[in-house]
Each structure stands twice: as C-alpha cells, then as structure tokens.
Amino acid sequence: MNFSGGLSLMAHILINTCYKIARTLSVNVRSVFIVFFVLAFSVFGASYALKTFWQKDNNVEMVMNAIRTCEPVSPSFGSVAGRVILRLDDVQAFAYRDATRSLLADADTYDARLVLGVIPKGILEDEFIQGLIHDHLCNVELAIHGWDHSYGNDGSFEFEHADEDAAREIIKKGKEVFAQLNSTDPVTFIPPGNEVSDGAKKALELEGIRYLSAERADGEFGMDATTYDFPNKKMVEVPDILHACEKKLGENKACIIVLHPQDYLTGDVIDPEKYAKYIELLATLRDKSLLTVTFRDQQ
Ligand SMILES: [Zn+2]
C-alpha cells in the first residue's frame, strides 16, 4: 500500500470510529469529531513542549557558560614598580585542560592578569575551555594565536610564509570565533612559532590588529623572557626571568614573559616541581610591585 492509500484507510477508520462512538453514546457525530481533534492537538502540543524542554536540558552547559560571571582582580600595590605582560600561549581545544585551569585560577589568587594566546580552531567545540575563558574574561586579554598552529610541508609555521590574502582570511576566521567567545574585538596577534611574513603583517594591520607580539617583532612587543628554556629543555629560574626583564623595565616599558601550559607538565599531568615555579613567579611579581597588564592596556 502506498502513502496516500494508507492515509485514506486511516481517515476511513477514523470516520467510522467516530460514527460508532456517536451511535453508542447517542450524541452528535460533530461533537465526537471536535473532542477527538482537541485531544489530538493536546497530545501533539504536550509532546512538542516536552521535546523542547529536553533539548534545553541537554544544552545546560551552554546556558551555564553564557551566565557565568568573572570576578575582576584588584592588585593593591603601594606604588607600581614596573609592568609585566604574562603571555600564555597555546590555549586551545581539548588539550592541557588541567594546566590551563590551574594557571588561570592561580593568576586570580595572585591578582595577576594574563594574555591568552588562543588557537581559534575547534575552541567552540570544547565547552570546558570555553567555560574557563568565560570565567576569566574580565581578567584576561584574548590574543589570536594563529588558526590551528599547523606546519607547512617544509616545516614552516602558519604565518611564516603566508601571503597577505591568505593571512587575512585566517585572521578573519579567528575574529569570528572570538566574537562567539563574547570577547571584544581582538587587537593582539601572536604568530605561532613567533614567525610572521611581511604579507601577514599587512593583513594584521588591515584587520585592526594593533599589537604583534613575536620574537623579532618590530617595536616593543617582542618577547623578552620565557618560563621554559626550549633549547636546553629546562625551566627558567625566576631570578633569570626578572634579569631578562631588566632592560624593558628600565625603559619604563612592559616586559613580555612567554609561558605555555605544557611548560608545567611531565607527560600529560601537572608536575608539582615545575608548577611551583609559576607560583614563585606570581608571588615575586606581587612582592616586587610589578603590575601585570595586557597588550590592550598599552595605548
Ligand atoms: Zn604556540
């Protein structure tokens, strides 16, 4: 039997049933039809309402993210001895979750602000990382850290050889993702591997990016110190970090210290010995009245 055949059989059964009910109850057949349709619409309406409620329930995490609030930190120094930018690179989807959560929470504890170098690709699919960003949004600046931090066939970094048009497209995609994170328009770009082509620099300018923080960036936003010594594969001691900052601080400029969540891991878990150096850094900055600021604050 085809669809229309089935439908006409159903209608036939329905009409017959209504007539039988009307005869049995000795009532007008029209009343039976009305009661039947009212019941049918009620069942349909109730099932639709339940379905909608169920979908909302499944989106609780998304709703919770939207209503989370951020407590602003309030450093209380007598007088500020200098300014430091803590640039936390490689904040990304489905990676380094525990380390990223701890780094952000302890920054709050020490009244420090961070610049998060966020890899946009996939971040909207990771509700955990999105929740962290929402929780700390009032204390951090979100900087675009490439698109997916991938490498070219020749091992080059994403923006190392990108021409202006390609770079502009990628930056636009990153900005769209940031808009969905409720971030204000990003003004800072951190090229993966700190490598950026001249074409990409032009694209950044056209897309309203005011601060380019890279190793050999022109101007004052190149990195000054790191918390991990990559060539020698070891943590940098806090006094050495501060020593690397002396020149910038002496010029009354913000010293840029680069960190990564993975600096503090051994295997996939937080290494307490390494992590203690982060706490030491935060405590030292506070004790020396060095104020943590963001790139956006620099205007
Ligand atoms: Zn990176």
PDB file of C-alpha atoms in Angstrom, residues 1-286:
ATOM      1  CA  MET A   1       0.000   0.000   0.000  1.00  0.00           C
ATOM      2  CA  ASN A   2       1.376   3.443  -0.889  1.00  0.00           C
ATOM      3  CA  PHE A   3       1.345   6.550   1.348  1.00  0.00           C
ATOM      4  CA  SER A   4      -1.915   8.068   0.022  1.00  0.00           C
ATOM      5  CA  GLY A   5      -3.597   4.657   0.226  1.00  0.00           C
ATOM      6  CA  GLY A   6      -2.558   4.354   3.869  1.00  0.00           C
ATOM      7  CA  LEU A   7      -3.750   7.859   4.622  1.00  0.00           C
ATOM      8  CA  SER A   8      -7.207   7.272   3.107  1.00  0.00           C
ATOM      9  CA  LEU A   9      -7.541   3.961   5.028  1.00  0.00           C
ATOM     10  CA  MET A  10      -6.672   5.804   8.279  1.00  0.00           C
ATOM     11  CA  ALA A  11      -9.255   8.524   7.522  1.00  0.00           C
ATOM     12  CA  HIS A  12     -11.825   5.853   6.742  1.00  0.00           C
ATOM     13  CA  ILE A  13     -11.178   4.045  10.072  1.00  0.00           C
ATOM     14  CA  LEU A  14     -11.259   7.357  11.939  1.00  0.00           C
ATOM     15  CA  ILE A  15     -14.610   8.439  10.454  1.00  0.00           C
ATOM     16  CA  ASN A  16     -16.153   5.011  11.066  1.00  0.00           C
ATOM     17  CA  THR A  17     -14.909   5.017  14.670  1.00  0.00           C
ATOM     18  CA  CYS A  18     -16.359   8.490  15.289  1.00  0.00           C
ATOM     19  CA  TYR A  19     -19.764   7.415  13.896  1.00  0.00           C
ATOM     20  CA  LYS A  20     -19.714   4.248  16.084  1.00  0.00           C
ATOM     21  CA  ILE A  21     -18.868   6.283  19.202  1.00  0.00           C
ATOM     22  CA  ALA A  22     -21.632   8.803  18.349  1.00  0.00           C
ATOM     23  CA  ARG A  23     -24.185   5.975  17.912  1.00  0.00           C
ATOM     24  CA  THR A  24     -23.097   4.195  21.111  1.00  0.00           C
ATOM     25  CA  LEU A  25     -23.241   7.375  23.204  1.00  0.00           C
ATOM     26  CA  SER A  26     -26.282   8.747  21.320  1.00  0.00           C
ATOM     27  CA  VAL A  27     -24.552  12.083  20.674  1.00  0.00           C
ATOM     28  CA  ASN A  28     -23.996  14.283  17.637  1.00  0.00           C
ATOM     29  CA  VAL A  29     -21.144  12.944  15.450  1.00  0.00           C
ATOM     30  CA  ARG A  30     -19.782  16.521  15.121  1.00  0.00           C
ATOM     31  CA  SER A  31     -19.175  16.652  18.915  1.00  0.00           C
ATOM     32  CA  VAL A  32     -17.210  13.407  18.696  1.00  0.00           C
ATOM     33  CA  PHE A  33     -15.036  14.879  15.913  1.00  0.00           C
ATOM     34  CA  ILE A  34     -14.387  18.054  17.957  1.00  0.00           C
ATOM     35  CA  VAL A  35     -13.433  16.083  21.096  1.00  0.00           C
ATOM     36  CA  PHE A  36     -11.167  13.857  19.027  1.00  0.00           C
ATOM     37  CA  PHE A  37      -9.299  16.783  17.417  1.00  0.00           C
ATOM     38  CA  VAL A  38      -8.925  18.660  20.717  1.00  0.00           C
ATOM     39  CA  LEU A  39      -7.379  15.514  22.227  1.00  0.00           C
ATOM     40  CA  ALA A  40      -5.084  15.020  19.235  1.00  0.00           C
ATOM     41  CA  PHE A  41      -3.834  18.630  19.382  1.00  0.00           C
ATOM     42  CA  SER A  42      -3.285  18.390  23.162  1.00  0.00           C
ATOM     43  CA  VAL A  43      -1.143  15.272  22.780  1.00  0.00           C
ATOM     44  CA  PHE A  44       0.825  16.888  19.942  1.00  0.00           C
ATOM     45  CA  GLY A  45       1.327  20.128  21.942  1.00  0.00           C
ATOM     46  CA  ALA A  46       2.443  18.286  25.082  1.00  0.00           C
ATOM     47  CA  SER A  47       4.948  16.136  23.186  1.00  0.00           C
ATOM     48  CA  TYR A  48       6.383  19.228  21.438  1.00  0.00           C
ATOM     49  CA  ALA A  49       6.782  21.053  24.779  1.00  0.00           C
ATOM     50  CA  LEU A  50       8.495  18.020  26.327  1.00  0.00           C
ATOM     51  CA  LYS A  51      10.863  17.721  23.367  1.00  0.00           C
ATOM     52  CA  THR A  52      11.797  21.414  23.595  1.00  0.00           C
ATOM     53  CA  PHE A  53      12.399  21.120  27.346  1.00  0.00           C
ATOM     54  CA  TRP A  54      14.568  18.025  26.815  1.00  0.00           C
ATOM     55  CA  GLN A  55      16.700  19.833  24.241  1.00  0.00           C
ATOM     56  CA  LYS A  56      17.174  22.749  26.640  1.00  0.00           C
ATOM     57  CA  ASP A  57      18.219  20.327  29.329  1.00  0.00           C
ATOM     58  CA  ASN A  58      20.886  18.932  27.026  1.00  0.00           C
ATOM     59  CA  ASN A  59      22.184  22.450  26.447  1.00  0.00           C
ATOM     60  CA  VAL A  60      22.582  23.223  30.145  1.00  0.00           C
ATOM     61  CA  GLU A  61      26.376  23.504  29.776  1.00  0.00           C
ATOM     62  CA  MET A  62      25.972  26.089  27.020  1.00  0.00           C
ATOM     63  CA  VAL A  63      23.443  28.065  29.051  1.00  0.00           C
ATOM     64  CA  MET A  64      25.684  27.886  32.133  1.00  0.00           C
ATOM     65  CA  ASN A  65      28.609  29.219  30.100  1.00  0.00           C
ATOM     66  CA  ALA A  66      26.506  32.151  28.973  1.00  0.00           C
ATOM     67  CA  ILE A  67      25.583  33.183  32.530  1.00  0.00           C
ATOM     68  CA  ARG A  68      28.944  32.593  34.204  1.00  0.00           C
ATOM     69  CA  THR A  69      30.459  35.697  35.731  1.00  0.00           C
ATOM     70  CA  CYS A  70      34.034  36.839  36.209  1.00  0.00           C
ATOM     71  CA  GLU A  71      35.409  38.444  39.385  1.00  0.00           C
ATOM     72  CA  PRO A  72      37.880  41.226  38.498  1.00  0.00           C
ATOM     73  CA  VAL A  73      41.247  41.007  40.269  1.00  0.00           C
ATOM     74  CA  SER A  74      42.324  44.069  42.243  1.00  0.00           C
ATOM     75  CA  PRO A  75      46.065  44.278  42.843  1.00  0.00           C
ATOM     76  CA  SER A  76      46.823  46.536  45.793  1.00  0.00           C
ATOM     77  CA  PHE A  77      50.361  47.861  45.414  1.00  0.00           C
ATOM     78  CA  GLY A  78      51.501  50.983  47.229  1.00  0.00           C
ATOM     79  CA  SER A  79      53.203  52.181  44.060  1.00  0.00           C
ATOM     80  CA  VAL A  80      53.813  50.250  40.858  1.00  0.00           C
ATOM     81  CA  ALA A  81      57.493  49.438  40.303  1.00  0.00           C
ATOM     82  CA  GLY A  82      57.005  48.284  36.703  1.00  0.00           C
ATOM     83  CA  ARG A  83      54.718  46.476  34.282  1.00  0.00           C
ATOM     84  CA  VAL A  84      54.812  42.922  33.035  1.00  0.00           C
ATOM     85  CA  ILE A  85      52.782  41.091  30.395  1.00  0.00           C
ATOM     86  CA  LEU A  86      52.291  37.378  31.093  1.00  0.00           C
ATOM     87  CA  ARG A  87      51.625  35.882  27.652  1.00  0.00           C
ATOM     88  CA  LEU A  88      50.175  32.391  27.984  1.00  0.00           C
ATOM     89  CA  ASP A  89      50.385  30.814  24.507  1.00  0.00           C
ATOM     90  CA  ASP A  90      48.736  27.653  23.147  1.00  0.00           C
ATOM     91  CA  VAL A  91      45.394  27.893  24.949  1.00  0.00           C
ATOM     92  CA  GLN A  92      43.402  25.509  22.778  1.00  0.00           C
ATOM     93  CA  ALA A  93      40.582  22.983  22.475  1.00  0.00           C
ATOM     94  CA  PHE A  94      40.887  19.545  24.044  1.00  0.00           C
ATOM     95  CA  ALA A  95      44.438  19.991  25.339  1.00  0.00           C
ATOM     96  CA  TYR A  96      46.207  20.971  28.579  1.00  0.00           C
ATOM     97  CA  ARG A  97      42.851  21.457  30.327  1.00  0.00           C
ATOM     98  CA  ASP A  98      44.044  20.966  33.917  1.00  0.00           C
ATOM     99  CA  ALA A  99      47.130  23.095  33.449  1.00  0.00           C
ATOM    100  CA  THR A 100      45.174  25.907  31.777  1.00  0.00           C
ATOM    101  CA  ARG A 101      42.565  25.823  34.554  1.00  0.00           C
ATOM    102  CA  SER A 102      45.233  25.975  37.296  1.00  0.00           C
ATOM    103  CA  LEU A 103      47.253  28.719  35.595  1.00  0.00           C
ATOM    104  CA  LEU A 104      44.143  30.884  35.322  1.00  0.00           C
ATOM    105  CA  ALA A 105      42.926  30.157  38.861  1.00  0.00           C
ATOM    106  CA  ASP A 106      46.314  30.920  40.427  1.00  0.00           C
ATOM    107  CA  ALA A 107      46.674  34.105  38.397  1.00  0.00           C
ATOM    108  CA  ASP A 108      43.423  35.217  40.085  1.00  0.00           C
ATOM    109  CA  THR A 109      44.762  34.231  43.504  1.00  0.00           C
ATOM    110  CA  TYR A 110      47.813  36.453  42.994  1.00  0.00           C
ATOM    111  CA  ASP A 111      45.769  39.274  41.431  1.00  0.00           C
ATOM    112  CA  ALA A 112      47.564  38.813  38.135  1.00  0.00           C
ATOM    113  CA  ARG A 113      46.165  39.283  34.654  1.00  0.00           C
ATOM    114  CA  LEU A 114      47.120  37.151  31.680  1.00  0.00           C
ATOM    115  CA  VAL A 115      47.110  37.480  27.917  1.00  0.00           C
ATOM    116  CA  LEU A 116      45.802  34.226  26.486  1.00  0.00           C
ATOM    117  CA  GLY A 117      47.215  33.268  23.101  1.00  0.00           C
ATOM    118  CA  VAL A 118      44.193  31.299  21.889  1.00  0.00           C
ATOM    119  CA  ILE A 119      44.315  28.878  18.955  1.00  0.00           C
ATOM    120  CA  PRO A 120      40.840  29.515  17.477  1.00  0.00           C
ATOM    121  CA  LYS A 121      40.251  26.262  15.578  1.00  0.00           C
ATOM    122  CA  GLY A 122      37.902  23.926  17.470  1.00  0.00           C
ATOM    123  CA  ILE A 123      37.663  26.106  20.588  1.00  0.00           C
ATOM    124  CA  LEU A 124      33.879  26.481  20.167  1.00  0.00           C
ATOM    125  CA  GLU A 125      33.528  22.709  20.355  1.00  0.00           C
ATOM    126  CA  ASP A 126      35.306  22.479  23.717  1.00  0.00           C
ATOM    127  CA  GLU A 127      32.831  23.638  26.361  1.00  0.00           C
ATOM    128  CA  PHE A 128      35.354  23.109  29.171  1.00  0.00           C
ATOM    129  CA  ILE A 129      37.899  25.544  27.719  1.00  0.00           C
ATOM    130  CA  GLN A 130      35.097  27.926  26.721  1.00  0.00           C
ATOM    131  CA  GLY A 131      33.838  27.847  30.321  1.00  0.00           C
ATOM    132  CA  LEU A 132      37.325  28.713  31.605  1.00  0.00           C
ATOM    133  CA  ILE A 133      37.571  31.632  29.199  1.00  0.00           C
ATOM    134  CA  HIS A 134      34.134  32.904  30.271  1.00  0.00           C
ATOM    135  CA  ASP A 135      35.068  32.602  33.959  1.00  0.00           C
ATOM    136  CA  HIS A 136      38.196  34.709  33.499  1.00  0.00           C
ATOM    137  CA  LEU A 137      37.208  37.006  30.662  1.00  0.00           C
ATOM    138  CA  CYS A 138      37.329  40.165  32.809  1.00  0.00           C
ATOM    139  CA  ASN A 139      40.942  39.482  33.819  1.00  0.00           C
ATOM    140  CA  VAL A 140      42.469  38.347  30.548  1.00  0.00           C
ATOM    141  CA  GLU A 141      43.022  39.638  27.058  1.00  0.00           C
ATOM    142  CA  LEU A 142      42.383  37.148  24.282  1.00  0.00           C
ATOM    143  CA  ALA A 143      45.014  37.278  21.555  1.00  0.00           C
ATOM    144  CA  ILE A 144      44.759  35.358  18.287  1.00  0.00           C
ATOM    145  CA  HIS A 145      47.444  32.677  18.158  1.00  0.00           C
ATOM    146  CA  GLY A 146      47.248  31.612  14.507  1.00  0.00           C
ATOM    147  CA  TRP A 147      44.362  29.444  13.374  1.00  0.00           C
ATOM    148  CA  ASP A 148      45.343  25.824  14.057  1.00  0.00           C
ATOM    149  CA  HIS A 149      49.083  26.111  14.794  1.00  0.00           C
ATOM    150  CA  SER A 150      49.798  23.727  11.930  1.00  0.00           C
ATOM    151  CA  TYR A 151      53.019  23.359   9.978  1.00  0.00           C
ATOM    152  CA  GLY A 152      53.635  23.548   6.233  1.00  0.00           C
ATOM    153  CA  ASN A 153      55.197  20.706   4.234  1.00  0.00           C
ATOM    154  CA  ASP A 154      58.576  22.360   4.708  1.00  0.00           C
ATOM    155  CA  GLY A 155      58.049  22.541   8.490  1.00  0.00           C
ATOM    156  CA  SER A 156      57.332  26.268   8.377  1.00  0.00           C
ATOM    157  CA  PHE A 157      54.925  27.913  10.812  1.00  0.00           C
ATOM    158  CA  GLU A 158      51.414  29.014   9.808  1.00  0.00           C
ATOM    159  CA  PHE A 159      52.230  32.681   9.187  1.00  0.00           C
ATOM    160  CA  GLU A 160      55.879  32.342   8.289  1.00  0.00           C
ATOM    161  CA  HIS A 161      55.304  32.453   4.525  1.00  0.00           C
ATOM    162  CA  ALA A 162      51.592  33.345   4.331  1.00  0.00           C
ATOM    163  CA  ASP A 163      50.747  35.933   1.678  1.00  0.00           C
ATOM    164  CA  GLU A 164      48.525  38.891   2.556  1.00  0.00           C
ATOM    165  CA  ASP A 165      45.231  37.429   1.256  1.00  0.00           C
ATOM    166  CA  ALA A 166      45.671  34.011   2.852  1.00  0.00           C
ATOM    167  CA  ALA A 167      46.711  35.572   6.157  1.00  0.00           C
ATOM    168  CA  ARG A 168      43.734  37.934   6.080  1.00  0.00           C
ATOM    169  CA  GLU A 169      41.269  35.096   5.562  1.00  0.00           C
ATOM    170  CA  ILE A 170      42.711  33.184   8.523  1.00  0.00           C
ATOM    171  CA  ILE A 171      42.665  36.254  10.778  1.00  0.00           C
ATOM    172  CA  LYS A 172      39.023  36.915   9.828  1.00  0.00           C
ATOM    173  CA  LYS A 173      38.098  33.344  10.779  1.00  0.00           C
ATOM    174  CA  GLY A 174      39.849  33.805  14.127  1.00  0.00           C
ATOM    175  CA  LYS A 175      37.970  37.041  14.777  1.00  0.00           C
ATOM    176  CA  GLU A 176      34.653  35.308  14.075  1.00  0.00           C
ATOM    177  CA  VAL A 177      35.477  32.634  16.645  1.00  0.00           C
ATOM    178  CA  PHE A 178      36.491  35.266  19.198  1.00  0.00           C
ATOM    179  CA  ALA A 179      33.187  37.096  18.666  1.00  0.00           C
ATOM    180  CA  GLN A 180      31.411  33.885  19.696  1.00  0.00           C
ATOM    181  CA  LEU A 181      33.544  33.698  22.845  1.00  0.00           C
ATOM    182  CA  ASN A 182      31.983  37.053  23.826  1.00  0.00           C
ATOM    183  CA  SER A 183      35.391  38.652  23.512  1.00  0.00           C
ATOM    184  CA  THR A 184      35.771  42.241  22.410  1.00  0.00           C
ATOM    185  CA  ASP A 185      37.419  42.640  19.010  1.00  0.00           C
ATOM    186  CA  PRO A 186      40.935  41.200  19.311  1.00  0.00           C
ATOM    187  CA  VAL A 187      43.765  43.727  18.961  1.00  0.00           C
ATOM    188  CA  THR A 188      46.712  41.408  19.556  1.00  0.00           C
ATOM    189  CA  PHE A 189      48.193  38.692  17.395  1.00  0.00           C
ATOM    190  CA  ILE A 190      50.777  36.134  18.435  1.00  0.00           C
ATOM    191  CA  PRO A 191      52.103  34.228  15.416  1.00  0.00           C
ATOM    192  CA  PRO A 192      52.732  30.522  16.083  1.00  0.00           C
ATOM    193  CA  GLY A 193      56.457  29.922  16.419  1.00  0.00           C
ATOM    194  CA  ASN A 194      56.803  33.736  16.608  1.00  0.00           C
ATOM    195  CA  GLU A 195      57.236  33.752  12.829  1.00  0.00           C
ATOM    196  CA  VAL A 196      55.321  36.180  10.625  1.00  0.00           C
ATOM    197  CA  SER A 197      55.710  37.184   6.960  1.00  0.00           C
ATOM    198  CA  ASP A 198      55.554  40.757   5.672  1.00  0.00           C
ATOM    199  CA  GLY A 199      52.288  39.919   3.846  1.00  0.00           C
ATOM    200  CA  ALA A 200      50.773  38.686   7.117  1.00  0.00           C
ATOM    201  CA  LYS A 201      51.896  41.882   8.878  1.00  0.00           C
ATOM    202  CA  LYS A 202      50.000  43.922   6.278  1.00  0.00           C
ATOM    203  CA  ALA A 203      46.926  41.684   6.726  1.00  0.00           C
ATOM    204  CA  LEU A 204      47.055  42.189  10.504  1.00  0.00           C
ATOM    205  CA  GLU A 205      47.094  45.940  10.046  1.00  0.00           C
ATOM    206  CA  LEU A 206      44.082  45.781   7.691  1.00  0.00           C
ATOM    207  CA  GLU A 207      42.194  43.642  10.219  1.00  0.00           C
ATOM    208  CA  GLY A 208      42.673  46.173  13.031  1.00  0.00           C
ATOM    209  CA  ILE A 209      45.347  44.245  14.943  1.00  0.00           C
ATOM    210  CA  ARG A 210      47.406  46.818  16.841  1.00  0.00           C
ATOM    211  CA  TYR A 211      49.853  44.603  18.723  1.00  0.00           C
ATOM    212  CA  LEU A 212      52.029  41.953  17.138  1.00  0.00           C
ATOM    213  CA  SER A 213      53.921  40.001  19.741  1.00  0.00           C
ATOM    214  CA  ALA A 214      56.626  37.873  18.187  1.00  0.00           C
ATOM    215  CA  GLU A 215      60.250  37.172  18.865  1.00  0.00           C
ATOM    216  CA  ARG A 216      61.571  39.562  16.286  1.00  0.00           C
ATOM    217  CA  ALA A 217      58.555  41.859  16.143  1.00  0.00           C
ATOM    218  CA  ASP A 218      59.245  45.458  15.322  1.00  0.00           C
ATOM    219  CA  GLY A 219      58.528  47.833  18.154  1.00  0.00           C
ATOM    220  CA  GLU A 220      58.294  46.982  21.778  1.00  0.00           C
ATOM    221  CA  PHE A 221      56.089  43.874  21.761  1.00  0.00           C
ATOM    222  CA  GLY A 222      58.651  41.224  21.047  1.00  0.00           C
ATOM    223  CA  MET A 223      59.103  38.662  23.795  1.00  0.00           C
ATOM    224  CA  ASP A 224      61.663  39.399  26.493  1.00  0.00           C
ATOM    225  CA  ALA A 225      61.681  36.254  28.597  1.00  0.00           C
ATOM    226  CA  THR A 226      60.272  32.729  28.666  1.00  0.00           C
ATOM    227  CA  THR A 227      59.493  30.414  31.551  1.00  0.00           C
ATOM    228  CA  TYR A 228      60.867  27.412  29.662  1.00  0.00           C
ATOM    229  CA  ASP A 229      64.260  27.144  28.008  1.00  0.00           C
ATOM    230  CA  PHE A 230      63.419  25.129  24.873  1.00  0.00           C
ATOM    231  CA  PRO A 231      66.951  24.583  23.546  1.00  0.00           C
ATOM    232  CA  ASN A 232      68.133  23.261  26.913  1.00  0.00           C
ATOM    233  CA  LYS A 233      64.776  21.662  27.834  1.00  0.00           C
ATOM    234  CA  LYS A 234      64.547  23.077  31.335  1.00  0.00           C
ATOM    235  CA  MET A 235      62.551  25.565  33.358  1.00  0.00           C
ATOM    236  CA  VAL A 236      63.964  29.072  33.629  1.00  0.00           C
ATOM    237  CA  GLU A 237      64.600  30.198  37.208  1.00  0.00           C
ATOM    238  CA  VAL A 238      62.543  33.184  38.347  1.00  0.00           C
ATOM    239  CA  PRO A 239      65.591  35.429  39.062  1.00  0.00           C
ATOM    240  CA  ASP A 240      66.745  34.769  35.460  1.00  0.00           C
ATOM    241  CA  ILE A 241      63.307  35.772  34.133  1.00  0.00           C
ATOM    242  CA  LEU A 242      63.470  39.018  36.075  1.00  0.00           C
ATOM    243  CA  HIS A 243      67.027  39.595  34.902  1.00  0.00           C
ATOM    244  CA  ALA A 244      65.821  39.283  31.290  1.00  0.00           C
ATOM    245  CA  CYS A 245      63.175  41.914  32.084  1.00  0.00           C
ATOM    246  CA  GLU A 246      65.570  44.499  33.473  1.00  0.00           C
ATOM    247  CA  LYS A 247      66.173  46.355  30.196  1.00  0.00           C
ATOM    248  CA  LYS A 248      62.462  46.845  29.400  1.00  0.00           C
ATOM    249  CA  LEU A 249      61.611  47.738  32.990  1.00  0.00           C
ATOM    250  CA  GLY A 250      64.490  50.242  32.974  1.00  0.00           C
ATOM    251  CA  GLU A 251      62.927  51.875  29.904  1.00  0.00           C
ATOM    252  CA  ASN A 252      59.571  52.010  31.717  1.00  0.00           C
ATOM    253  CA  LYS A 253      58.099  49.538  29.226  1.00  0.00           C
ATOM    254  CA  ALA A 254      56.161  46.339  29.873  1.00  0.00           C
ATOM    255  CA  CYS A 255      58.335  43.229  29.993  1.00  0.00           C
ATOM    256  CA  ILE A 256      56.795  40.378  27.988  1.00  0.00           C
ATOM    257  CA  ILE A 257      57.147  36.949  29.572  1.00  0.00           C
ATOM    258  CA  VAL A 258      56.001  33.970  27.498  1.00  0.00           C
ATOM    259  CA  LEU A 259      54.526  30.878  29.139  1.00  0.00           C
ATOM    260  CA  HIS A 260      52.861  27.715  27.829  1.00  0.00           C
ATOM    261  CA  PRO A 261      50.549  25.341  29.745  1.00  0.00           C
ATOM    262  CA  GLN A 262      52.761  22.467  28.596  1.00  0.00           C
ATOM    263  CA  ASP A 263      55.768  24.064  30.331  1.00  0.00           C
ATOM    264  CA  TYR A 264      54.324  22.778  33.585  1.00  0.00           C
ATOM    265  CA  LEU A 265      53.604  19.197  32.596  1.00  0.00           C
ATOM    266  CA  THR A 266      55.528  15.995  32.758  1.00  0.00           C
ATOM    267  CA  GLY A 267      53.842  13.540  30.462  1.00  0.00           C
ATOM    268  CA  ASP A 268      50.251  14.728  30.487  1.00  0.00           C
ATOM    269  CA  VAL A 269      49.980  15.756  34.123  1.00  0.00           C
ATOM    270  CA  ILE A 270      50.949  18.852  36.081  1.00  0.00           C
ATOM    271  CA  ASP A 271      54.434  18.473  37.532  1.00  0.00           C
ATOM    272  CA  PRO A 272      54.360  19.990  41.069  1.00  0.00           C
ATOM    273  CA  GLU A 273      58.040  20.918  40.942  1.00  0.00           C
ATOM    274  CA  LYS A 274      57.675  22.789  37.655  1.00  0.00           C
ATOM    275  CA  TYR A 275      54.373  24.311  38.693  1.00  0.00           C
ATOM    276  CA  ALA A 276      55.936  25.684  41.876  1.00  0.00           C
ATOM    277  CA  LYS A 277      57.997  27.972  39.623  1.00  0.00           C
ATOM    278  CA  TYR A 278      54.828  29.538  38.246  1.00  0.00           C
ATOM    279  CA  ILE A 279      53.624  30.257  41.768  1.00  0.00           C
ATOM    280  CA  GLU A 280      57.072  31.623  42.623  1.00  0.00           C
ATOM    281  CA  LEU A 281      56.879  33.906  39.582  1.00  0.00           C
ATOM    282  CA  LEU A 282      53.430  35.224  40.546  1.00  0.00           C
ATOM    283  CA  ALA A 283      54.474  35.741  44.180  1.00  0.00           C
ATOM    284  CA  THR A 284      57.685  37.517  43.131  1.00  0.00           C
ATOM    285  CA  LEU A 285      55.855  39.869  40.762  1.00  0.00           C
ATOM    286  CA  ARG A 286      53.449  40.756  43.564  1.00  0.00           C
TER     287      ARG A 286
END
